[in-house]
Short mmCIF file of C-alpha atoms in Angstrom, two decimals:
data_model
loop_
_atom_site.label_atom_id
_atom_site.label_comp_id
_atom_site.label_asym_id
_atom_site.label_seq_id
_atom_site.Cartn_x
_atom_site.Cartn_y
_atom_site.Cartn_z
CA UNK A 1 10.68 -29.54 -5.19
CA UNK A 2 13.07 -28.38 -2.74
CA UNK A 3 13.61 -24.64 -2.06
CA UNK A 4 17.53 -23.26 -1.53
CA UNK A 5 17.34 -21.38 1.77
CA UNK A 6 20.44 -18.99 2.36
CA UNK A 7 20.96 -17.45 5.27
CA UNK A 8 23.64 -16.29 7.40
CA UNK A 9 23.01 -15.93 11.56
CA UNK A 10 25.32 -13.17 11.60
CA UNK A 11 22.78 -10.60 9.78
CA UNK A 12 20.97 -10.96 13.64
CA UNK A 13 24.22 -8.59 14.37
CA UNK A 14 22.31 -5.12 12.51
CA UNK A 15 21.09 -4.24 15.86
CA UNK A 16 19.18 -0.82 15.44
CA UNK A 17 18.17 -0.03 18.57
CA UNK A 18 15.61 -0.86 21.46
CA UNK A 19 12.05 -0.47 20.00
CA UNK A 20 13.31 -0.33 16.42
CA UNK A 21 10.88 -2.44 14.05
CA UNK A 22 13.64 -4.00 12.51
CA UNK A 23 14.76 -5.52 14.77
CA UNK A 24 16.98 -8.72 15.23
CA UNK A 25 13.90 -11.22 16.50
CA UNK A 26 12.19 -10.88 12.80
CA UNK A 27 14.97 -13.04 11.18
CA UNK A 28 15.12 -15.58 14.02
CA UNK A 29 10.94 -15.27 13.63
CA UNK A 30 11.48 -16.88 10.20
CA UNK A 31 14.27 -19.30 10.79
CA UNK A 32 12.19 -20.91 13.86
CA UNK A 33 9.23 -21.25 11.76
CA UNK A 34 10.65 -22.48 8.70
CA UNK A 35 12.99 -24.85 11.42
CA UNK A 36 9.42 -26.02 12.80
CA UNK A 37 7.52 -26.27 9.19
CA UNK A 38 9.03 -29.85 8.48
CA UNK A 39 9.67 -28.33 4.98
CA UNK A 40 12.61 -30.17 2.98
CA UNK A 41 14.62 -27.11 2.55
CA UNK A 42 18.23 -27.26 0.83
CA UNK A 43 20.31 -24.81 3.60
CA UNK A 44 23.07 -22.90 2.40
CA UNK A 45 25.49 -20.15 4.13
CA UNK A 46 24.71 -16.87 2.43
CA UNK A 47 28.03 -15.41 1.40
CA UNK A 48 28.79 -11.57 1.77
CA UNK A 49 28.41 -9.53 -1.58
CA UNK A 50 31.40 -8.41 -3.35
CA UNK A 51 32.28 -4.60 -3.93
CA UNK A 52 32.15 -4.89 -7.64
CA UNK A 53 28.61 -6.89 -7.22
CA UNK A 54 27.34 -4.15 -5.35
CA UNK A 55 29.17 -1.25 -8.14
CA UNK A 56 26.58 -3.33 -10.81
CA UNK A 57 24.19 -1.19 -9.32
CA UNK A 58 25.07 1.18 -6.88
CA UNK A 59 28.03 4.28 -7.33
CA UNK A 60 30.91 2.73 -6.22
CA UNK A 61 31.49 6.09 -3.93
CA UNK A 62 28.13 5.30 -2.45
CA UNK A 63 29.18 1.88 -1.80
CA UNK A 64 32.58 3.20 -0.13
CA UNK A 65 30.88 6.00 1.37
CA UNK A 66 28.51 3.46 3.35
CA UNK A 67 31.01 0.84 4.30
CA UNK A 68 33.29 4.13 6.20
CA UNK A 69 30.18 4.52 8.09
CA UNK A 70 29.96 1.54 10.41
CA UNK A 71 30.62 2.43 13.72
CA UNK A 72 33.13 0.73 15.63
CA UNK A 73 30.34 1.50 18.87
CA UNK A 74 27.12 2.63 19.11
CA UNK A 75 25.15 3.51 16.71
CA UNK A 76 25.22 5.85 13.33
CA UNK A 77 22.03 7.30 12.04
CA UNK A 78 21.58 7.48 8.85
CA UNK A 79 17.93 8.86 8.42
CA UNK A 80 15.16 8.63 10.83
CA UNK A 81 14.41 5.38 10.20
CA UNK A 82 17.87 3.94 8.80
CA UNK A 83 20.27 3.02 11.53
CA UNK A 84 23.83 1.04 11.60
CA UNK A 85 25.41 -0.26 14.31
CA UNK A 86 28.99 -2.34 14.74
CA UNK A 87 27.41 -5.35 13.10
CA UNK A 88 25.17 -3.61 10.17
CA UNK A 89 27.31 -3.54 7.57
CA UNK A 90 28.62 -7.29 7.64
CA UNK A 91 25.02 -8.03 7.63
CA UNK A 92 24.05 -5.68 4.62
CA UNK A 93 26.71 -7.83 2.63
CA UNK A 94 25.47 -10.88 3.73
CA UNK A 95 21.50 -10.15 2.94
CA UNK A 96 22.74 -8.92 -0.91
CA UNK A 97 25.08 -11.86 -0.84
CA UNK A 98 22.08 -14.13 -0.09
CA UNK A 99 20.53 -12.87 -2.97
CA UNK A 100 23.29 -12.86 -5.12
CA UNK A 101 24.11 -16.82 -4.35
CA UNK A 102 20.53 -17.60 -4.37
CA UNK A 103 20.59 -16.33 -8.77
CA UNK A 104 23.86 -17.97 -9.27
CA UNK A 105 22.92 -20.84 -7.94
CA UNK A 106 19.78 -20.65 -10.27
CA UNK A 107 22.35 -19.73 -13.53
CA UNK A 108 24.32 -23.00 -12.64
CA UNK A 109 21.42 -25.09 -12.81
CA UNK A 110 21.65 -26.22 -8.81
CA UNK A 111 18.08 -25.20 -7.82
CA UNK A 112 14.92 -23.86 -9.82
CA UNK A 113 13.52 -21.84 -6.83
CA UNK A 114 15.44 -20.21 -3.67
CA UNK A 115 14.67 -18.21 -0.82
CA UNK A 116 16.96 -15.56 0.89
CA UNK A 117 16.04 -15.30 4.54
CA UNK A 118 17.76 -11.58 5.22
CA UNK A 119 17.77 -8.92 7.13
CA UNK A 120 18.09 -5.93 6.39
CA UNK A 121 15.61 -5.85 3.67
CA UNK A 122 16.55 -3.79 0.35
CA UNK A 123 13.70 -2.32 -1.03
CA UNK A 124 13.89 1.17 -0.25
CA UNK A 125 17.36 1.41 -1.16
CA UNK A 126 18.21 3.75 -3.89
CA UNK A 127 21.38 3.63 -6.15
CA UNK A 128 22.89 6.50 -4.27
CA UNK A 129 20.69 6.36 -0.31
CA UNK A 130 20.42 4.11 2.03
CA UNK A 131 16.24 4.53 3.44
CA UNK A 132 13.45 3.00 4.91
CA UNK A 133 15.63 0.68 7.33
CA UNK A 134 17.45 -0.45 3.95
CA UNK A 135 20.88 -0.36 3.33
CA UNK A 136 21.72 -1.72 0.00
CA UNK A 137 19.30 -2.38 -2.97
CA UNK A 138 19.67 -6.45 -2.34
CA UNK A 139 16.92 -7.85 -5.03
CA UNK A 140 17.77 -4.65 -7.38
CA UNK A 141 21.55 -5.72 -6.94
CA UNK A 142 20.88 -9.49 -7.72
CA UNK A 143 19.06 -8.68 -11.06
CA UNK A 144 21.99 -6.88 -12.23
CA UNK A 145 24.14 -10.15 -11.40
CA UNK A 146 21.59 -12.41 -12.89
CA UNK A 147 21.90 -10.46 -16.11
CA UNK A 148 25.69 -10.74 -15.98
CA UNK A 149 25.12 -14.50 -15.82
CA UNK A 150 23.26 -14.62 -18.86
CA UNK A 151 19.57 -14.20 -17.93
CA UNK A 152 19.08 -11.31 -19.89
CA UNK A 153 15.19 -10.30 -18.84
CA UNK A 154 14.53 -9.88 -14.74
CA UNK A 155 11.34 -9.19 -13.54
CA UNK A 156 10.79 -8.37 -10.12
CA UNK A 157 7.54 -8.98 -8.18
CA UNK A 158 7.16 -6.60 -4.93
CA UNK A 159 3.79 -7.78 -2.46
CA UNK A 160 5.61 -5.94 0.70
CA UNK A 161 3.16 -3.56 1.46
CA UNK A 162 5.56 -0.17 0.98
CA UNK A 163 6.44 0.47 -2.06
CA UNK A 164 10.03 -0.47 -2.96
CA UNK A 165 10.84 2.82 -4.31
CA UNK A 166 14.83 1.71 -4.54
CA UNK A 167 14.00 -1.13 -6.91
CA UNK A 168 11.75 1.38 -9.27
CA UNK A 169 14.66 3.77 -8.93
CA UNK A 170 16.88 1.36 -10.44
CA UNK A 171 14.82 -0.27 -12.64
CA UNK A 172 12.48 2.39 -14.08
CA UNK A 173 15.25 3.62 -17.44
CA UNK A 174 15.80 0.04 -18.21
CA UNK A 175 13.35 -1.91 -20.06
CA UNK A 176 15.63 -4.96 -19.99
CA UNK A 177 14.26 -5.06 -16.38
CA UNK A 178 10.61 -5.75 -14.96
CA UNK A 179 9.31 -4.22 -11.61
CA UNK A 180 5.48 -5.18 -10.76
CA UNK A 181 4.60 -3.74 -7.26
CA UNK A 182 1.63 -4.19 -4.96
CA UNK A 183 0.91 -2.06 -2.03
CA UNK A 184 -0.81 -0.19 0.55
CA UNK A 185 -1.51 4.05 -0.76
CA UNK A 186 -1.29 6.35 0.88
CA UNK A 187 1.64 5.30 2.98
CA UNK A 188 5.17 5.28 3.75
CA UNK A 189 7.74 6.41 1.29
CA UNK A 190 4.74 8.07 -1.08
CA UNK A 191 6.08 6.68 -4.17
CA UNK A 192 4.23 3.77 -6.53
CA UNK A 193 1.52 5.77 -7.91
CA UNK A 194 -0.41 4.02 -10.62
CA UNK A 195 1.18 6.24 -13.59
CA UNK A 196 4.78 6.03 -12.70
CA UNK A 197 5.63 3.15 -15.58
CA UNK A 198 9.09 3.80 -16.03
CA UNK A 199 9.46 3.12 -20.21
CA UNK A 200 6.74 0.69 -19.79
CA UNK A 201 8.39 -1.52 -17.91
CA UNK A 202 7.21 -0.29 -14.56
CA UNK A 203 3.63 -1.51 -13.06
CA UNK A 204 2.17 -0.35 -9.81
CA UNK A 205 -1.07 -1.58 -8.03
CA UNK A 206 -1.86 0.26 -5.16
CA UNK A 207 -4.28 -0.60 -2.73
CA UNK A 208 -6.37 1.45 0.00
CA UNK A 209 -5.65 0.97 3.37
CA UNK A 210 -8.06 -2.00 4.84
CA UNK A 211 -8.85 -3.86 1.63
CA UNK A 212 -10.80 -6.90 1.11
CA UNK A 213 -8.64 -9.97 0.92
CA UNK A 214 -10.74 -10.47 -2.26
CA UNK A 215 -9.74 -7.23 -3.74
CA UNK A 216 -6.06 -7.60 -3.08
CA UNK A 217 -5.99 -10.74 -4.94
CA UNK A 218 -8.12 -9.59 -7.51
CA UNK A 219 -5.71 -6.29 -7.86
CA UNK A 220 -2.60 -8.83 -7.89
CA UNK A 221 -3.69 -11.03 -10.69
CA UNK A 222 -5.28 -8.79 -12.40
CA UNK A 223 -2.96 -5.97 -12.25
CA UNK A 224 0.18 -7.43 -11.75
CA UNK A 225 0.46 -10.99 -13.76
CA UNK A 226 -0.86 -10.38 -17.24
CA UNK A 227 2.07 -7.68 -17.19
CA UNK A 228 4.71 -9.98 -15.72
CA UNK A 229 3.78 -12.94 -18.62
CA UNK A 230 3.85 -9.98 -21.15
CA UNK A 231 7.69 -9.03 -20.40
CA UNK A 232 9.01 -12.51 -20.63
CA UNK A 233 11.41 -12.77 -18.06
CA UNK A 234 14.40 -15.12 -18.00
CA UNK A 235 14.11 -14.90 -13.91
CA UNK A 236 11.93 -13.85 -11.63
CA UNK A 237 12.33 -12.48 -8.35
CA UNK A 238 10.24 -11.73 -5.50
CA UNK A 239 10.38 -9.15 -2.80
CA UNK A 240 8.10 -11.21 0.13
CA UNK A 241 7.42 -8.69 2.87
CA UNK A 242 4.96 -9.57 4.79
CA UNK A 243 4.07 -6.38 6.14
CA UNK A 244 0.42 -6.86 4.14
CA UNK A 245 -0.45 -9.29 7.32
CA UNK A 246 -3.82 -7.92 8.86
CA UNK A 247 -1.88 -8.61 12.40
CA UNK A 248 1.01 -5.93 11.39
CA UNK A 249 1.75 -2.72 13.53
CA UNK A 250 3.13 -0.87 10.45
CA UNK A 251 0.01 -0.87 7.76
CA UNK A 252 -3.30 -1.71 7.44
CA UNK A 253 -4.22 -4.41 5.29
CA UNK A 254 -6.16 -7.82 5.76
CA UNK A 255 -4.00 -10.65 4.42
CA UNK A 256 -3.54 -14.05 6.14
CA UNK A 257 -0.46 -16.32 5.70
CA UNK A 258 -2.66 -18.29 2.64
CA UNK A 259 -2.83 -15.21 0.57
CA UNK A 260 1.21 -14.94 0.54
CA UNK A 261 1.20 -18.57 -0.94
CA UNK A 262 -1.93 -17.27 -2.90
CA UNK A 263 0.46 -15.00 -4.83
CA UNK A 264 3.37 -17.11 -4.76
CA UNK A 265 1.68 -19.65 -6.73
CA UNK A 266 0.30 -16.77 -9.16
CA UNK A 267 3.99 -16.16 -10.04
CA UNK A 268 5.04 -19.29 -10.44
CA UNK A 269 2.17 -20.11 -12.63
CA UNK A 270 3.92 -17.19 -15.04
CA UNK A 271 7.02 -18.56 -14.59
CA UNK A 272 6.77 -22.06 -15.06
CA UNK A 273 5.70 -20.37 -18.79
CA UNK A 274 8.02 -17.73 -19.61
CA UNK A 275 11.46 -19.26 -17.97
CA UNK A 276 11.24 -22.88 -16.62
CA UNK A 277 9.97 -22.46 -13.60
CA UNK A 278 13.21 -19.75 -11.85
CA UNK A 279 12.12 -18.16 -9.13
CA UNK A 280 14.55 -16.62 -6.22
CA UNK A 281 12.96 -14.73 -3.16
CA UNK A 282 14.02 -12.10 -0.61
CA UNK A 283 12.85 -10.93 2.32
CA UNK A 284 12.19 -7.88 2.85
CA UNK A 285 9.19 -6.58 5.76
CA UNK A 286 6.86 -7.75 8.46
CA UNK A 287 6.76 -6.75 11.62
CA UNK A 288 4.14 -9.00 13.89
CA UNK A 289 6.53 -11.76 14.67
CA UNK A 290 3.96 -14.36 14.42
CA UNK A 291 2.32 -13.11 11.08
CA UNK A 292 5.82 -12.55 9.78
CA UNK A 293 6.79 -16.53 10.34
CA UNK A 294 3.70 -18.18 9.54
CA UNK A 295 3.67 -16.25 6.61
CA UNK A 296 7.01 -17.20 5.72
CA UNK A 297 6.55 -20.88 5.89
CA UNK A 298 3.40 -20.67 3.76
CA UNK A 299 5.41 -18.35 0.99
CA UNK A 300 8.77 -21.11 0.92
CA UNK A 301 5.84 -23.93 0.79
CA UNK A 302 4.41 -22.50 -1.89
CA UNK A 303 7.98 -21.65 -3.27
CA UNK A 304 8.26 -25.58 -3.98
CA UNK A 305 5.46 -26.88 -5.27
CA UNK A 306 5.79 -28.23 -8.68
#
């Protein structure tokens, strides 16, 4: 099955600054290794997100308030970690757009599975604050579109090894939508505790730092997918960091590029179940350039298998 891969080279252009982990090589990381995978992937131009597809989510004076801050020069900090620079915002756009065309392509029937290859990553995005290098909510912000194009229940499944605290933000009143998360505890932004459910449609499996390979996959299925089949979902999207890789500088977990399309398949087996087989992907983390891309090619392999 071939995977729809939208990207856009100008989201290289969020340049955060010299010794930033975020930084601009990550995305080309990906593209190179997908470019050097041989995988049959269907390439599409990610398209930037509209204002009133980013308002299905976030305050529109959030949304305004953002955009004024580009900087025509340098660089504006948000946060410690959260940076923008000339190029940021175009790119922010584009990495929700990605998203965004990746589920409508999936609502007109033009692909079953998709993966957006963006930066900057979304997770830690709140409605109303930009965190955690993340600028806009991009996978929270394409499950509110996918519901406007008829696919009422969207689950989200989060293996980057922070907790996506933006996504449960957004999610956690709504039981129409589906958040299961795996990742490292204790560690950066504190959130994902085990008894934060939301109204039962939140589900968080944290980990301790250094865990067996075994036990993360046992945590995964265990915790995660008997949940996921439970809500149903009409869609399901994945946040793939990559951050979980035993080589990254940011965490400390033991994963190898197999265990990505480990999990991958898990989801699809759920999938293939509850909603045909839909499955759209966004990056999000994963810092050790050469983790990051060889565990990119083996999550978009595993993306289209039948």
């Amino acid at each position: 099955m071939s995977v729809a891969l939208f990207t856009h080279p100008d989201m290289i252009e969020h340049r955060p600054g010299v010794g930033h982990p975020e930084r601009p090589e990550r995305l080309k990381a990906v593209l190179d290794a997908l470019d050097d995978s041989g995988l049959s992937l269907d390439r599409r131009a990610a398209t930037e997100a509209a204002v009133a597809d980013l308002e299905r989510l976030h305050p529109a004076d959030y949304v305004a308030r953002l955009l004024d801050a580009s900087p025509a020069a340098g660089l504006n900090q948000l946060d410690p970690d959260t940076v923008l620079s000339p190029g940021s915002l175009r790119a922010a756009r584009l990495a929700a757009g990605a998203v965004i065309d990746a589920v409508r392509a999936i609502a007109r029937g033009e692909t079953t599975r998709a993966f957006a290859a963006v930066r900057p990553p979304g997770h830690h995005a709140e409605p109303d604050q930009a965190m955690g290098f993340c600028l806009f909510s991009n996978v929270a912000v394409a499950a509110r579109v996918a519901q406007a194009e008829g696919m009422a229940r969207v689950a989200v499944i989060d293996f980057d090894v922070h907790h996506g605290n933006g996504t449960q933000a957004a999610f956690q009143n709504d039981a129409s939508l589906f958040l299961g998360s795996i990742h490292q505890m204790p560690l950066y932004p504190g959130t994902g505790a085990a008894s934060e459910t939301g109204v039962g449609n939140i589900v968080n499996a944290p980990v301790p730092p250094h865990a067996a390979r075994e036990a993360w996959r046992a945590t995964f299925s265990g915790g995660l997918m008997p949940a996921l089949h439970s809500f149903n979902p009409d869609l399901v999207l994945i946040s793939a960091g990559f951050d979980a890789h035993r080589r990254d500088p940011l965490a400390h977990q033991s994963l190898e590029a197999e265990d990505f399309a480990w999990a991958t398949r898990a989801v699809l087996e759920v999938a293939r179940s509850c909603c045909g087989g839909k499955v759209a992907a966004s990056l999000e983390g994963g810092y050790d350039l050469e983790g990051l891309g060889r565990s990119a090619v083996a999550h978009v392999q595993a993306l289209g298998e039948e």
